[in-house]
Amino acid sequence: LARKKHLSIAMLPKEQQEALIQELRMPEFTVTLNSLILLESKEKIIKRLNRSPDLADSFGLACLVEKPYFERI
């Protein structure tokens, strides 16, 4: 759906939109000396929030592309 631009959070109730946006903003990151962006692991996010970011996970899956364009390090 995301590739065809049919995915929008505008159809969600306002409460869920705000919860999703909050979860998407939760991960912390650092930038390395060679300009790599390192995102916080899901395990660390769960520890910090005391819960799993389920809305952000489901939104990410809806946006999943066939071939990842990033590398896991």
Coordinates of N, CA, C and O in Angstrom, one line a residue:
L1 N 0.8 -1.2 0.0 CA 0.0 0.0 0.0 C 0.9 1.3 0.0 O 0.5 2.2 -0.7
A2 N 1.9 1.2 0.8 CA 2.7 2.5 0.9 C 3.4 2.8 -0.5 O 3.5 4.0 -0.8
R3 N 3.8 1.8 -1.2 CA 4.5 2.0 -2.5 C 3.5 2.7 -3.5 O 3.9 3.4 -4.4
K4 N 2.2 2.4 -3.4 CA 1.2 2.9 -4.3 C 0.6 4.2 -3.7 O -0.3 4.8 -4.2
K5 N 1.2 4.7 -2.6 CA 0.7 5.9 -1.9 C -0.7 5.9 -1.5 O -1.4 6.8 -1.5
H6 N -1.2 4.7 -1.0 CA -2.5 4.5 -0.5 C -2.5 4.4 1.0 O -3.5 4.0 1.6
L7 N -1.4 4.6 1.6 CA -1.3 4.4 3.1 C -1.3 5.8 3.7 O -0.4 6.6 3.4
S8 N -2.2 6.0 4.6 CA -2.3 7.3 5.2 C -2.8 7.1 6.6 O -3.7 6.3 6.9
I9 N -2.3 7.9 7.6 CA -2.8 7.8 8.9 C -4.0 8.7 9.2 O -4.6 8.7 10.2
A10 N -4.3 9.4 8.1 CA -5.4 10.4 8.3 C -6.8 9.7 8.5 O -7.7 10.3 9.1
M11 N -6.9 8.4 8.2 CA -8.1 7.7 8.4 C -8.2 7.1 9.8 O -9.3 6.7 10.2
L12 N -7.1 7.2 10.5 CA -7.1 6.7 11.9 C -7.8 7.7 12.8 O -7.8 8.9 12.6
P13 N -8.4 7.2 13.9 CA -9.0 8.2 14.9 C -7.8 9.0 15.4 O -6.7 8.6 15.5
K14 N -8.1 10.2 15.8 CA -7.1 11.2 16.2 C -6.3 10.6 17.4 O -5.0 10.8 17.4
E15 N -6.9 9.9 18.3 CA -6.1 9.3 19.4 C -5.0 8.3 18.9 O -3.9 8.3 19.4
Q16 N -5.4 7.5 17.9 CA -4.4 6.5 17.4 C -3.4 7.2 16.5 O -2.2 6.8 16.5
Q17 N -3.8 8.3 15.8 CA -2.8 9.1 15.1 C -1.7 9.6 16.0 O -0.5 9.5 15.8
E18 N -2.1 10.2 17.1 CA -1.2 10.8 18.1 C -0.3 9.7 18.7 O 0.9 9.9 18.9
A19 N -0.9 8.5 19.1 CA -0.1 7.4 19.7 C 0.9 6.9 18.7 O 2.1 6.6 19.1
L20 N 0.5 6.8 17.4 CA 1.5 6.3 16.4 C 2.6 7.3 16.2 O 3.8 6.9 16.2
I21 N 2.3 8.5 16.1 CA 3.3 9.6 15.9 C 4.3 9.6 17.1 O 5.5 9.6 16.9
Q22 N 3.8 9.4 18.3 CA 4.6 9.4 19.5 C 5.5 8.2 19.5 O 6.7 8.3 19.7
E23 N 5.0 7.0 19.1 CA 5.9 5.8 19.0 C 6.9 6.0 17.9 O 8.1 5.5 18.1
L24 N 6.6 6.6 16.8 CA 7.6 6.7 15.7 C 8.7 7.7 16.1 O 9.8 7.6 15.5
R25 N 8.4 8.6 17.0 CA 9.4 9.5 17.5 C 10.3 9.0 18.6 O 11.2 9.6 19.1
M26 N 9.9 7.8 19.2 CA 10.6 7.2 20.4 C 12.1 6.8 20.2 O 12.9 7.0 21.0
P27 N 12.4 6.1 19.0 CA 13.8 5.6 18.9 C 14.8 6.8 19.0 O 14.6 7.8 18.4
E28 N 15.8 6.5 19.8 CA 16.9 7.4 19.9 C 18.0 7.0 18.8 O 18.0 5.9 18.4
F29 N 18.8 7.9 18.4 CA 19.8 7.6 17.4 C 21.1 8.3 17.7 O 21.1 9.3 18.4
T30 N 22.2 7.8 17.1 CA 23.5 8.5 17.1 C 24.0 8.5 15.7 O 23.7 7.7 14.9
V31 N 24.8 9.5 15.4 CA 25.5 9.6 14.1 C 27.0 9.3 14.4 O 27.6 10.0 15.2
T32 N 27.5 8.4 13.6 CA 28.9 8.0 13.8 C 29.8 9.0 13.1 O 29.4 9.9 12.4
L33 N 31.1 8.9 13.3 CA 32.1 9.8 12.7 C 32.1 9.7 11.2 O 32.4 10.7 10.5
N34 N 31.7 8.5 10.6 CA 31.6 8.4 9.2 C 30.2 8.6 8.7 O 29.8 8.0 7.7
S35 N 29.4 9.3 9.4 CA 28.0 9.7 9.1 C 27.0 8.6 9.0 O 26.0 8.8 8.3
L36 N 27.2 7.5 9.6 CA 26.2 6.4 9.7 C 25.2 6.8 10.8 O 25.6 7.3 11.9
I37 N 24.0 6.5 10.6 CA 22.9 6.8 11.6 C 22.6 5.4 12.3 O 22.2 4.5 11.6
L38 N 22.9 5.3 13.6 CA 22.6 4.1 14.3 C 21.4 4.3 15.2 O 21.3 5.1 16.0
L39 N 20.3 3.5 14.8 CA 19.1 3.6 15.6 C 19.2 2.7 16.8 O 19.8 1.6 16.8
E40 N 18.5 3.1 17.9 CA 18.4 2.3 19.1 C 17.7 1.0 18.8 O 16.7 0.9 18.0
S41 N 18.1 -0.1 19.4 CA 17.5 -1.4 19.2 C 16.1 -1.4 19.8 O 15.8 -0.7 20.7
K42 N 15.3 -2.4 19.2 CA 13.9 -2.5 19.7 C 14.0 -3.0 21.2 O 13.2 -2.5 22.0
E43 N 14.9 -3.8 21.5 CA 15.0 -4.3 22.9 C 15.3 -3.1 23.9 O 14.7 -3.0 25.0
K44 N 16.1 -2.1 23.5 CA 16.4 -1.0 24.3 C 15.1 -0.1 24.4 O 14.8 0.5 25.5
I45 N 14.4 0.0 23.3 CA 13.2 0.8 23.3 C 12.2 0.2 24.3 O 11.5 0.9 25.1
I46 N 12.0 -1.1 24.2 CA 11.0 -1.8 25.1 C 11.4 -1.6 26.5 O 10.6 -1.3 27.4
K47 N 12.7 -1.7 26.9 CA 13.2 -1.5 28.2 C 12.9 -0.1 28.7 O 12.4 0.2 29.8
R48 N 13.1 0.9 27.8 CA 12.9 2.3 28.2 C 11.4 2.7 28.4 O 11.1 3.4 29.3
L49 N 10.6 2.1 27.5 CA 9.2 2.4 27.5 C 8.3 1.5 28.4 O 7.2 1.8 28.7
N50 N 8.9 0.4 28.8 CA 8.2 -0.7 29.5 C 7.1 -1.3 28.7 O 6.1 -1.7 29.3
R51 N 7.2 -1.2 27.4 CA 6.2 -1.8 26.5 C 6.7 -1.8 25.1 O 7.7 -1.2 24.8
S52 N 6.1 -2.6 24.3 CA 6.5 -2.7 22.9 C 5.8 -1.7 22.1 O 4.7 -1.4 22.3
P53 N 6.5 -1.1 21.1 CA 5.9 0.0 20.2 C 5.1 -0.7 19.1 O 5.5 -0.7 17.9
D54 N 4.0 -1.3 19.5 CA 3.2 -2.1 18.5 C 2.7 -1.3 17.3 O 2.7 -1.8 16.2
L55 N 2.2 -0.1 17.6 CA 1.7 0.7 16.5 C 2.8 1.0 15.5 O 2.6 0.9 14.3
A56 N 4.0 1.4 16.0 CA 5.1 1.7 15.1 C 5.5 0.5 14.3 O 5.8 0.6 13.1
D57 N 5.5 -0.7 15.0 CA 5.8 -1.9 14.3 C 4.9 -2.2 13.1 O 5.3 -2.6 12.0
S58 N 3.6 -2.1 13.4 CA 2.6 -2.4 12.4 C 2.7 -1.4 11.2 O 2.5 -1.8 10.0
F59 N 2.9 -0.1 11.5 CA 3.1 0.9 10.5 C 4.3 0.6 9.6 O 4.3 0.6 8.4
G60 N 5.4 0.2 10.3 CA 6.6 -0.2 9.6 C 6.4 -1.4 8.6 O 6.9 -1.4 7.5
L61 N 5.7 -2.4 9.1 CA 5.4 -3.5 8.3 C 4.5 -3.1 7.1 O 4.7 -3.7 6.0
A62 N 3.6 -2.2 7.2 CA 2.8 -1.8 6.1 C 3.6 -1.0 5.1 O 3.2 -1.0 3.9
C63 N 4.7 -0.4 5.5 CA 5.6 0.3 4.6 C 6.7 -0.5 4.1 O 7.5 0.0 3.3
L64 N 6.8 -1.8 4.4 CA 7.9 -2.6 4.1 C 8.1 -2.7 2.5 O 7.1 -2.9 1.8
V65 N 9.3 -2.6 2.1 CA 9.6 -2.7 0.7 C 10.2 -4.1 0.5 O 10.6 -4.8 1.4
E66 N 10.1 -4.6 -0.7 CA 10.5 -6.0 -1.0 C 12.0 -6.2 -0.7 O 12.4 -7.2 -0.1
K67 N 12.9 -5.3 -1.1 CA 14.3 -5.5 -0.9 C 14.8 -4.4 0.0 O 14.7 -3.2 -0.3
P68 N 15.3 -4.7 1.2 CA 15.7 -3.6 2.1 C 16.8 -2.8 1.5 O 17.7 -3.3 0.8
Y69 N 16.8 -1.5 1.7 CA 17.8 -0.6 1.2 C 18.8 -0.2 2.2 O 19.5 0.8 2.1
F70 N 18.8 -0.9 3.3 CA 19.8 -0.6 4.4 C 20.5 -1.8 4.9 O 20.0 -2.9 4.6
E71 N 21.6 -1.7 5.5 CA 22.3 -2.8 6.1 C 22.2 -2.8 7.6 O 22.2 -1.8 8.2
R72 N 22.1 -4.0 8.1 CA 22.1 -4.1 9.6 C 23.6 -4.3 10.0 O 24.3 -5.2 9.5
I73 N 24.0 -3.5 11.0 CA 25.4 -3.6 11.5 C 25.4 -3.9 13.0 O 24.5 -3.8 13.7

